[in-house]
PDB file of C-alpha atoms and ligand atoms in Angstrom:
ATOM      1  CA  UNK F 263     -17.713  59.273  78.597  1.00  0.00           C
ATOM      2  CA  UNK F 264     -17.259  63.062  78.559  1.00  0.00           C
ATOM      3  CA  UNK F 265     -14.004  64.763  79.996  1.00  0.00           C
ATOM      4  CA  UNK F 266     -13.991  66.194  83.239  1.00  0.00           C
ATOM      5  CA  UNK F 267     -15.423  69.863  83.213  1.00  0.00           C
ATOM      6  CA  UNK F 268     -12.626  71.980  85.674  1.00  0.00           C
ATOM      7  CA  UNK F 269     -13.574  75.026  87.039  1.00  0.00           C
ATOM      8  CA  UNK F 270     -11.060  77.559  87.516  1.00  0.00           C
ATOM      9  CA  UNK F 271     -11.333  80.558  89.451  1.00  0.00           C
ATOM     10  CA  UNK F 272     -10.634  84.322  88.422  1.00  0.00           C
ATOM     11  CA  UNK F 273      -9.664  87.515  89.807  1.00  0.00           C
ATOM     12  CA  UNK F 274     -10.351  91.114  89.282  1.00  0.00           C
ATOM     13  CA  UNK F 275      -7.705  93.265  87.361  1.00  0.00           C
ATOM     14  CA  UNK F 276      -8.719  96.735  87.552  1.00  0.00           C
ATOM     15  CA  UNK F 277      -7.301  98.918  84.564  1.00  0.00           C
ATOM     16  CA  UNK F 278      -4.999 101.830  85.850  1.00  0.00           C
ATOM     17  CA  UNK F 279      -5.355 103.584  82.458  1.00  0.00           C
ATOM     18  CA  UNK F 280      -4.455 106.152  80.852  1.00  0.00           C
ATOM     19  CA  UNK F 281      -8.145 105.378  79.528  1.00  0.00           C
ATOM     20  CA  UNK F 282     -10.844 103.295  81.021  1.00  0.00           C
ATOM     21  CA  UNK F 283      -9.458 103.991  84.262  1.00  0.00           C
ATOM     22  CA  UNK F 284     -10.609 101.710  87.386  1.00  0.00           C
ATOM     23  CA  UNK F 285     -12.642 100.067  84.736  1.00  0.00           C
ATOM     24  CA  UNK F 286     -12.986  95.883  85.674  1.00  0.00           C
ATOM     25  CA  UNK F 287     -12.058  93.145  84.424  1.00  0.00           C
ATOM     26  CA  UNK F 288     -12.284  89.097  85.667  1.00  0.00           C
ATOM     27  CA  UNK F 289      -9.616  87.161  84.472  1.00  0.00           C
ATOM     28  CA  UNK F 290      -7.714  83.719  85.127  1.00  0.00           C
ATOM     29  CA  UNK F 291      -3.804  83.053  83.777  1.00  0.00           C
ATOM     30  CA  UNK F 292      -3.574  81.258  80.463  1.00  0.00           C
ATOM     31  CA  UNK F 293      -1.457  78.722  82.059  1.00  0.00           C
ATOM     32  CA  UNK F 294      -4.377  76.927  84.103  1.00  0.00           C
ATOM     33  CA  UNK F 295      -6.346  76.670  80.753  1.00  0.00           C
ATOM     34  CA  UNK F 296      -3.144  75.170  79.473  1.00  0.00           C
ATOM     35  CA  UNK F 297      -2.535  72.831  81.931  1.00  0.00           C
ATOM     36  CA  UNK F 298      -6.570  71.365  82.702  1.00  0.00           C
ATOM     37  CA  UNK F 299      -6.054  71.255  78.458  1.00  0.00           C
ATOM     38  CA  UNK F 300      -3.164  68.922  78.305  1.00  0.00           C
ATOM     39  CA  UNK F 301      -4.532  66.849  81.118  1.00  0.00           C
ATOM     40  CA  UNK F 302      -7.873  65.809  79.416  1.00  0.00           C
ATOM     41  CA  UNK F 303      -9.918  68.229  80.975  1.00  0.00           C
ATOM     42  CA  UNK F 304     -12.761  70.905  79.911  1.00  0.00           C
ATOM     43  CA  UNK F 305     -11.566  74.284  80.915  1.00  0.00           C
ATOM     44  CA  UNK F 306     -14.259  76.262  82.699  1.00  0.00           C
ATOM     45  CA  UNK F 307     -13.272  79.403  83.694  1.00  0.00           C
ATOM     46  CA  UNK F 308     -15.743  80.753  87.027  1.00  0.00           C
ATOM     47  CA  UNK F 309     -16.352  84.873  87.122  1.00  0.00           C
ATOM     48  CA  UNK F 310     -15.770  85.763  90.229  1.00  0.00           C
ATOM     49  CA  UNK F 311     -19.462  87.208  91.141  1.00  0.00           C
ATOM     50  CA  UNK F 312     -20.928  87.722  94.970  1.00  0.00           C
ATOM     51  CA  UNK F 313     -23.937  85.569  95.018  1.00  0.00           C
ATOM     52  CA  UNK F 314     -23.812  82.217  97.220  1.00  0.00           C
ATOM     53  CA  UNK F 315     -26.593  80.769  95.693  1.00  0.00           C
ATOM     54  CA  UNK F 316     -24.973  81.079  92.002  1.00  0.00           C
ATOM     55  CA  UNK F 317     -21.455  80.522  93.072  1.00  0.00           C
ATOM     56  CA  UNK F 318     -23.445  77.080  94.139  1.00  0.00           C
ATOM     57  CA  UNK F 319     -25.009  76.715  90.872  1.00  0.00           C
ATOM     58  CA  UNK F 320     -21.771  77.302  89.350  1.00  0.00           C
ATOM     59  CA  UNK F 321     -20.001  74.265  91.016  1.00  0.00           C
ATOM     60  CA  UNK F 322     -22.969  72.531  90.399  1.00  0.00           C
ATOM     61  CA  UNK F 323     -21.928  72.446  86.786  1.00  0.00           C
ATOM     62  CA  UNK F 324     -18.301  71.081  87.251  1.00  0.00           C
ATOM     63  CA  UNK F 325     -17.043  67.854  88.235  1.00  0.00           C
ATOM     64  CA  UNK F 326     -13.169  69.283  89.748  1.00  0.00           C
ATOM     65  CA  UNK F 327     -12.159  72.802  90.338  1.00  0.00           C
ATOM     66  CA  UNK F 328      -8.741  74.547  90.386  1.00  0.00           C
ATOM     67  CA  UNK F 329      -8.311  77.832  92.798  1.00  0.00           C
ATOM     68  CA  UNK F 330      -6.077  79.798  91.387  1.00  0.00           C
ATOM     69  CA  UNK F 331      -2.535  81.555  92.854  1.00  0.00           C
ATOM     70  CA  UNK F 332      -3.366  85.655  93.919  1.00  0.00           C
ATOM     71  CA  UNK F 333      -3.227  87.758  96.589  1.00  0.00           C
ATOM     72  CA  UNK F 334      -2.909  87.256 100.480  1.00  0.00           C
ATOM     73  CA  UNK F 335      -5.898  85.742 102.931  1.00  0.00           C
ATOM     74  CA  UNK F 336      -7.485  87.630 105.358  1.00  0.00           C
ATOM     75  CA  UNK F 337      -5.741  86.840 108.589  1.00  0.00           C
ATOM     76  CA  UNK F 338      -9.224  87.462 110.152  1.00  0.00           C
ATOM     77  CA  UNK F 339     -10.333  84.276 108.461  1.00  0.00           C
ATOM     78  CA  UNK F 340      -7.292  82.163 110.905  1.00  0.00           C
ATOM     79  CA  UNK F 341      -8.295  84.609 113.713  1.00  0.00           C
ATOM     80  CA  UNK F 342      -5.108  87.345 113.478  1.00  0.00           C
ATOM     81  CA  UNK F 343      -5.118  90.867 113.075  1.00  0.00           C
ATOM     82  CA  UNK F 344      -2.790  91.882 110.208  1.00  0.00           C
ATOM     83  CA  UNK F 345       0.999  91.897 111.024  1.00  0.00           C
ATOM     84  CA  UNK F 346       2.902  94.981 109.230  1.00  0.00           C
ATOM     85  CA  UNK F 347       4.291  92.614 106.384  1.00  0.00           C
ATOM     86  CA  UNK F 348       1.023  91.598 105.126  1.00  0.00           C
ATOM     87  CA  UNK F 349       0.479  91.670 101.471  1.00  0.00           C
ATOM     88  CA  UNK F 350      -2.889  92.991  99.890  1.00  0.00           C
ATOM     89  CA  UNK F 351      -5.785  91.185 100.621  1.00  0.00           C
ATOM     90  CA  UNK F 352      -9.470  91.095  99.191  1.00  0.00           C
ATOM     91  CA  UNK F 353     -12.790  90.574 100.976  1.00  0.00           C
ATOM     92  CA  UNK F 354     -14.471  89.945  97.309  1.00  0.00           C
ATOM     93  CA  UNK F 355     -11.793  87.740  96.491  1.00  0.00           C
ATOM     94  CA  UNK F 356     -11.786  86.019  99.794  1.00  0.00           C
ATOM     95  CA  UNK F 357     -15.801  85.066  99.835  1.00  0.00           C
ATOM     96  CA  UNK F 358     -15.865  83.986  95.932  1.00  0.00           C
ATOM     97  CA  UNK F 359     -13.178  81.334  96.762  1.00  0.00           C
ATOM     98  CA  UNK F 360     -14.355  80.570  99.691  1.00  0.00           C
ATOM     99  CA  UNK F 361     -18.055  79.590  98.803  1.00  0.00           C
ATOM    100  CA  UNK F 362     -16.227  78.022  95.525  1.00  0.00           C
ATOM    101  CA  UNK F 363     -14.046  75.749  98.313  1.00  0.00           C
ATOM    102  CA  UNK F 364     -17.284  74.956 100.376  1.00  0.00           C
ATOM    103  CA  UNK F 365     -19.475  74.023  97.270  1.00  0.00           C
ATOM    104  CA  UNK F 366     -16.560  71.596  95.541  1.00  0.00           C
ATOM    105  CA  UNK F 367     -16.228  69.676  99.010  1.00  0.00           C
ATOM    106  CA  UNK F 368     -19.598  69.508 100.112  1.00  0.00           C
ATOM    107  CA  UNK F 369     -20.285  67.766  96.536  1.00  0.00           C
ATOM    108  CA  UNK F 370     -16.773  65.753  97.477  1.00  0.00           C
ATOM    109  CA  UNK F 371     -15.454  67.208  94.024  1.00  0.00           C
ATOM    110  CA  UNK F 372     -11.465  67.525  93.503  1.00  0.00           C
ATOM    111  CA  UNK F 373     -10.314  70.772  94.340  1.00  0.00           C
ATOM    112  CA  UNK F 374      -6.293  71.468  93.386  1.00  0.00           C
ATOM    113  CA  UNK F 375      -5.165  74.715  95.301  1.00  0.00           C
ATOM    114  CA  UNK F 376      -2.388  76.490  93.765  1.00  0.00           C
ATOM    115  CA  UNK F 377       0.086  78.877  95.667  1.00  0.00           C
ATOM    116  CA  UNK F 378      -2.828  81.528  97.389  1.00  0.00           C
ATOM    117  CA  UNK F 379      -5.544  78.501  96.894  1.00  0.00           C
ATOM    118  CA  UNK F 380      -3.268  75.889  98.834  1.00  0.00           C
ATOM    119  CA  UNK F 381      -3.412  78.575 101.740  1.00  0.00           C
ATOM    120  CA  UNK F 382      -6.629  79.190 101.352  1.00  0.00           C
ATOM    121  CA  UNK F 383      -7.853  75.747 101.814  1.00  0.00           C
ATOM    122  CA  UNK F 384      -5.935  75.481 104.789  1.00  0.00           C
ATOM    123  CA  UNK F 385      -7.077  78.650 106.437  1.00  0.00           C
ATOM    124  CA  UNK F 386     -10.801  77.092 105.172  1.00  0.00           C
ATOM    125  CA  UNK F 387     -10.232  73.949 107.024  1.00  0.00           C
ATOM    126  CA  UNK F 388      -8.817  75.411 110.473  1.00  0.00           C
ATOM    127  CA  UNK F 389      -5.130  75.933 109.737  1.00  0.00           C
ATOM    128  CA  UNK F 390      -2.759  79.266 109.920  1.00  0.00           C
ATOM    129  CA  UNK F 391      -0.353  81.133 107.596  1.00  0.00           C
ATOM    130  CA  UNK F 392       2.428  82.911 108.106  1.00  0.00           C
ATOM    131  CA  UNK F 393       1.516  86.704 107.163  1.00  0.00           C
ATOM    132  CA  UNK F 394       5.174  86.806 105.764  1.00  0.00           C
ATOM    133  CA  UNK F 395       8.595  84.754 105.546  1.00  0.00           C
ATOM    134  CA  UNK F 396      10.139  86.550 107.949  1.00  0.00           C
ATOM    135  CA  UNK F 397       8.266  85.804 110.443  1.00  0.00           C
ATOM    136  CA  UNK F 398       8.990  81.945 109.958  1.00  0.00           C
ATOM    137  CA  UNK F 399      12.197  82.155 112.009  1.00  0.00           C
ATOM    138  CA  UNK F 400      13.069  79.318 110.213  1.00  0.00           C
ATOM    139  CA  UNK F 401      13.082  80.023 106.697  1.00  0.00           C
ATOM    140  CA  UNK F 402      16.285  80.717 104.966  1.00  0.00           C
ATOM    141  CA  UNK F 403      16.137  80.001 101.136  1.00  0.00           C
ATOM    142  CA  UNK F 404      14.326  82.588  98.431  1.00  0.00           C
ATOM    143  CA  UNK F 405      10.627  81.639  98.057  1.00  0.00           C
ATOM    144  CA  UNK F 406      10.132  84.589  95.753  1.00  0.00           C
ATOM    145  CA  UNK F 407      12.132  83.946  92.479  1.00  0.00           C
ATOM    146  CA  UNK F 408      10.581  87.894  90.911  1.00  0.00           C
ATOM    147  CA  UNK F 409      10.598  86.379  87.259  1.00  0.00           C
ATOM    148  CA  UNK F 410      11.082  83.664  84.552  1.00  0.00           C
ATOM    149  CA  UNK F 411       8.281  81.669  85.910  1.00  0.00           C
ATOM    150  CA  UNK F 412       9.134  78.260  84.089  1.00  0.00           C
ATOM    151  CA  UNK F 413      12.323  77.708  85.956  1.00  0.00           C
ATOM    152  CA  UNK F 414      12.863  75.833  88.962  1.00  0.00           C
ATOM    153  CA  UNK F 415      14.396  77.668  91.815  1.00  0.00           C
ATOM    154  CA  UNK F 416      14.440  75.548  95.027  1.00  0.00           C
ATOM    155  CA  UNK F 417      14.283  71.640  95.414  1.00  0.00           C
ATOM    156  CA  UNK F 418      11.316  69.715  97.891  1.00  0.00           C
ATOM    157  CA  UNK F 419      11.162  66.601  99.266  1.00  0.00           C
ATOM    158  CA  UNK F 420       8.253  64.595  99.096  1.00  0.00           C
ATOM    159  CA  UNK F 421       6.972  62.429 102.096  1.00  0.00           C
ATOM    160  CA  UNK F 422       6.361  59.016 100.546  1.00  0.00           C
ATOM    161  CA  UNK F 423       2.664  57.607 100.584  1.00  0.00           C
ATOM    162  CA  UNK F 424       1.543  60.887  98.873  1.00  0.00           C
ATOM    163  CA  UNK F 425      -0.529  61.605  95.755  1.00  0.00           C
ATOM    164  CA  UNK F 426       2.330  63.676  95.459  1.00  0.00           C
ATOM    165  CA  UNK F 427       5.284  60.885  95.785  1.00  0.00           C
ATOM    166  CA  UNK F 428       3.487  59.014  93.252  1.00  0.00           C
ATOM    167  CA  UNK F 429       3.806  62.070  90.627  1.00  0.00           C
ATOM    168  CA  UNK F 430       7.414  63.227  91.564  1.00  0.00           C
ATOM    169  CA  UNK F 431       8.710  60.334  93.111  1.00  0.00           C
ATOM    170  CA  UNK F 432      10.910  61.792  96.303  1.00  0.00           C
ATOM    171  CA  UNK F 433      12.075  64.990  95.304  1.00  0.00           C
ATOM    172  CA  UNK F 434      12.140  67.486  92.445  1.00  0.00           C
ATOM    173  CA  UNK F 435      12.973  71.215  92.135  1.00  0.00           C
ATOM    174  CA  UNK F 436      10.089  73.652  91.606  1.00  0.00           C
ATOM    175  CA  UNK F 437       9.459  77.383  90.944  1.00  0.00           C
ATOM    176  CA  UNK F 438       8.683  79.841  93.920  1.00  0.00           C
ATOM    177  CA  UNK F 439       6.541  83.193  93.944  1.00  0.00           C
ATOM    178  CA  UNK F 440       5.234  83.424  97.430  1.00  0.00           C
ATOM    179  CA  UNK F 441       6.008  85.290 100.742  1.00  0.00           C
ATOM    180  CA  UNK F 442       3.662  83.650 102.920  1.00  0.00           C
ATOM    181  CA  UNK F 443       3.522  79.906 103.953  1.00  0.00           C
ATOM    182  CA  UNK F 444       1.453  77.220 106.031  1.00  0.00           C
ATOM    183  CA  UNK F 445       2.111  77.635 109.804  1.00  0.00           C
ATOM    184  CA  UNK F 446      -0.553  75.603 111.625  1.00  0.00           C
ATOM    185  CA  UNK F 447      -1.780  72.447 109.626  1.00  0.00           C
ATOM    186  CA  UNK F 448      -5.400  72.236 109.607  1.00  0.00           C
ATOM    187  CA  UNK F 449      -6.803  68.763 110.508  1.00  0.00           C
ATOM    188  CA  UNK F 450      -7.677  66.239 108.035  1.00  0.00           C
ATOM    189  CA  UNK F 451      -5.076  67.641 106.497  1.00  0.00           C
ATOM    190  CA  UNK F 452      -1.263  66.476 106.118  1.00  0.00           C
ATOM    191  CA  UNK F 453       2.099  68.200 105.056  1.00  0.00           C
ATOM    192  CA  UNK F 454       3.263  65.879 102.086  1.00  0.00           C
ATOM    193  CA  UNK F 455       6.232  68.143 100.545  1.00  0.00           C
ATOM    194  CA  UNK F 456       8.494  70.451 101.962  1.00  0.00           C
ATOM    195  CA  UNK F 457      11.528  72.878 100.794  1.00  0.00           C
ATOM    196  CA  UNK F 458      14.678  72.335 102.326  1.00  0.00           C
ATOM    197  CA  UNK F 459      14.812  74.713 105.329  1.00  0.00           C
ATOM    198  CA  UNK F 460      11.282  73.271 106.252  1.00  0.00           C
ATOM    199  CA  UNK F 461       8.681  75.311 104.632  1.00  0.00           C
ATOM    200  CA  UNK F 462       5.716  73.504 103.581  1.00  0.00           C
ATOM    201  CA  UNK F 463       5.456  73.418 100.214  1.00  0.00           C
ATOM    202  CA  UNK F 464       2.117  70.991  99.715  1.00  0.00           C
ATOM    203  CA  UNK F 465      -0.547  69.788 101.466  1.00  0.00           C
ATOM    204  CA  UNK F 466      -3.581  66.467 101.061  1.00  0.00           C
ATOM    205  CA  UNK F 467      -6.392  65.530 102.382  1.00  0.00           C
ATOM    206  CA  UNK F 468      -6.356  62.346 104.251  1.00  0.00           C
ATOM    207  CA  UNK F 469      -9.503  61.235 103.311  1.00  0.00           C
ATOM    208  CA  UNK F 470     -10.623  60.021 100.177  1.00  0.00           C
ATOM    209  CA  UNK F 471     -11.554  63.314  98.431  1.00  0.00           C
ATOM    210  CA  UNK F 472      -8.539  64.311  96.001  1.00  0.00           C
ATOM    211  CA  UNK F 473      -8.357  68.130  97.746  1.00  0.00           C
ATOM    212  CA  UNK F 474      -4.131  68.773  96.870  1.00  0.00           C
ATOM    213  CA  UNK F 475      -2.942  72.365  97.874  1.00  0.00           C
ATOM    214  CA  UNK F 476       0.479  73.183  95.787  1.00  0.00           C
ATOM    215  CA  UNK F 477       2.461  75.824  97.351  1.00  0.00           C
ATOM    216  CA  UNK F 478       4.747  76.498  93.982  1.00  0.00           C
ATOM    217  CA  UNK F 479       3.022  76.822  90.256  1.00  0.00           C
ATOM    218  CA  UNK F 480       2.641  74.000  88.380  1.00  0.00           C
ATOM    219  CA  UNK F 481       0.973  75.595  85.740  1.00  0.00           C
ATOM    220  CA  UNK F 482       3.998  77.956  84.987  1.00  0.00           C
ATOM    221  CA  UNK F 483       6.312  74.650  84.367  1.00  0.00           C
ATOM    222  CA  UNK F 484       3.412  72.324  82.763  1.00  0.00           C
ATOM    223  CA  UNK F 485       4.268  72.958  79.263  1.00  0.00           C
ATOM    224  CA  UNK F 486       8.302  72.423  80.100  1.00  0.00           C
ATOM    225  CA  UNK F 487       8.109  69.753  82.756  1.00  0.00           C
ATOM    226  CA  UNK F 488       6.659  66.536  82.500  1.00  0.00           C
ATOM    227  CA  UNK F 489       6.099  66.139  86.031  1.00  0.00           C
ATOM    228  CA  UNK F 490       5.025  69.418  86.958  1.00  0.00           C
ATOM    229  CA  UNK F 491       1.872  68.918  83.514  1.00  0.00           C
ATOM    230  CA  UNK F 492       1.481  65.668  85.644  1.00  0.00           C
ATOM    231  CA  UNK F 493       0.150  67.605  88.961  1.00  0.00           C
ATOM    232  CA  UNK F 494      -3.305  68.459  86.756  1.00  0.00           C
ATOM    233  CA  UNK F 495      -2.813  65.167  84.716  1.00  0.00           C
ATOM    234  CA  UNK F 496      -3.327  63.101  88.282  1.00  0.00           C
ATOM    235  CA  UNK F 497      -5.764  65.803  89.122  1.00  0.00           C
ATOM    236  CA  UNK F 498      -8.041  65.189  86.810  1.00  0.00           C
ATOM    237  CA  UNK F 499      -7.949  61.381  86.668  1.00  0.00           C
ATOM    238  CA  UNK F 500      -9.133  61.311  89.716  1.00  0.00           C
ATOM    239  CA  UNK F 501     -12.470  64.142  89.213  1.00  0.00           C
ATOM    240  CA  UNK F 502     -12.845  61.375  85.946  1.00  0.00           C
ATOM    241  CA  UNK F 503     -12.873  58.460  87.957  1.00  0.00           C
ATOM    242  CA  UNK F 504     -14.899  59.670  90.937  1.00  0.00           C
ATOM    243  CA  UNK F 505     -17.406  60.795  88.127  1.00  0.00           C
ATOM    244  CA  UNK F 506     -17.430  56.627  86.883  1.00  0.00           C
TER     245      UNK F 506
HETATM  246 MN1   MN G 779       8.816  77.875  97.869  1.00  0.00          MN
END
């Protein structure tokens, strides 16, 4: 049987010069291609275009799909108007992931959410973010580590019963580059992994669909942690054995 094919999404890096200035590009991070590689996958990276009905066709031709870490979601999308702390967002960005999202589940395909994807498919299911850390009253450690993106910063504990639990086992220590998080849950949806002063730091789908939403980056630590490489290893044993 063929491997999986894994779509991964892209954003837009605009070139600030000093020639070809403003000038586009669409681009994913060399670690996803890495990671969907070592776990017996077919890397697919998606453009990130504007048309619904090709966005469609796209996911048509994969079997999982990986959304990729980036910038902030529209607090329209959970019903807020932006708070001063938000970080950049993108409309573009925002409907290219989203009709990616709504294409992989409709054709009950895995989707793996990392960092910006995990909130996203949270937001896309009926749950909330925090615009910003600070205005989680409760959050005390550093979720933003700046640099050296293969270290581990902060540990999680895993709730047991998870896809999760059965990768890390009950806790591990991950990386952290993010200054939002998960506020409200969205249904059908369940915390499985959180950092030590609370933050939620993964979340599943309770149904049968493999949809996993990973608040750290994976990707970053795949080629220097076994268990971190094993996130997209799971991840893609299960798009190969829901294509059997
Ligand atoms: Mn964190």
């Amino acid at each position: 049987m063929s491997k999986p094919r894994i779509g991964i999404s892209t954003k837009v890096a605009v070139h600030a010069g000093p020639h070809f200035v403003g000038y586009r590009r669409i681009y994913t991070n060399d670690d996803y291609v890495q990671a969907v590689l070592a776990g017996g996958g077919i890397p697919v990276v998606l453009p990130l275009i504007g048309d619904p009905a090709v966005i469609t066709d796209m996911v048509g031709n994969i079997d999982g799909l990986v959304l990729m870490g980036g910038n902030d979601v529209d607090p329209a999308l959970y019903g807020e108007e932006p708070q001063t702390k938000l970080g950049g967002i993108s409309i573009e960005q925002d409907t290219f992931d989203t009709a990616l999202y709504h294409a992989a589940a409709a054709g009950k395909k895995p989707v793996l959410g990392i960092c910006r994807g995990a909130q996203l498919i949270n937001v896309l299911n009926g749950g909330t973010l925090y615009q910003d850390m600070s205005y989680a009253k409760f959050s005390s450690i550093k979720h933003n580590q700046e640099d050296h993106p293969r270290q581990p910063i902060h540990a999680i504990t895993i709730e047991k019963g998870s896809r999760l639990y059965d990768i890390y086992g009950a806790t591990t220590r991950v990386n952290s580059f993010h200054h939002q998080c998960i506020k409200d849950v969205a249904a059908n949806f369940t915390i499985t992994a959180r950092s030590k002063d609370g933050v939620p730091e993964s979340i599943e789908h309770t149904g049968d669909t493999f949809i996993l939403g990973i608040q750290w980056h994976p990707e970053m630590m795949s080629q220097t942690n076994t268990a971190a490489q094993k996130i997209f290893t799971a991840f893609i044993a299960a798009t190969a054995q829901r294509m059997e």
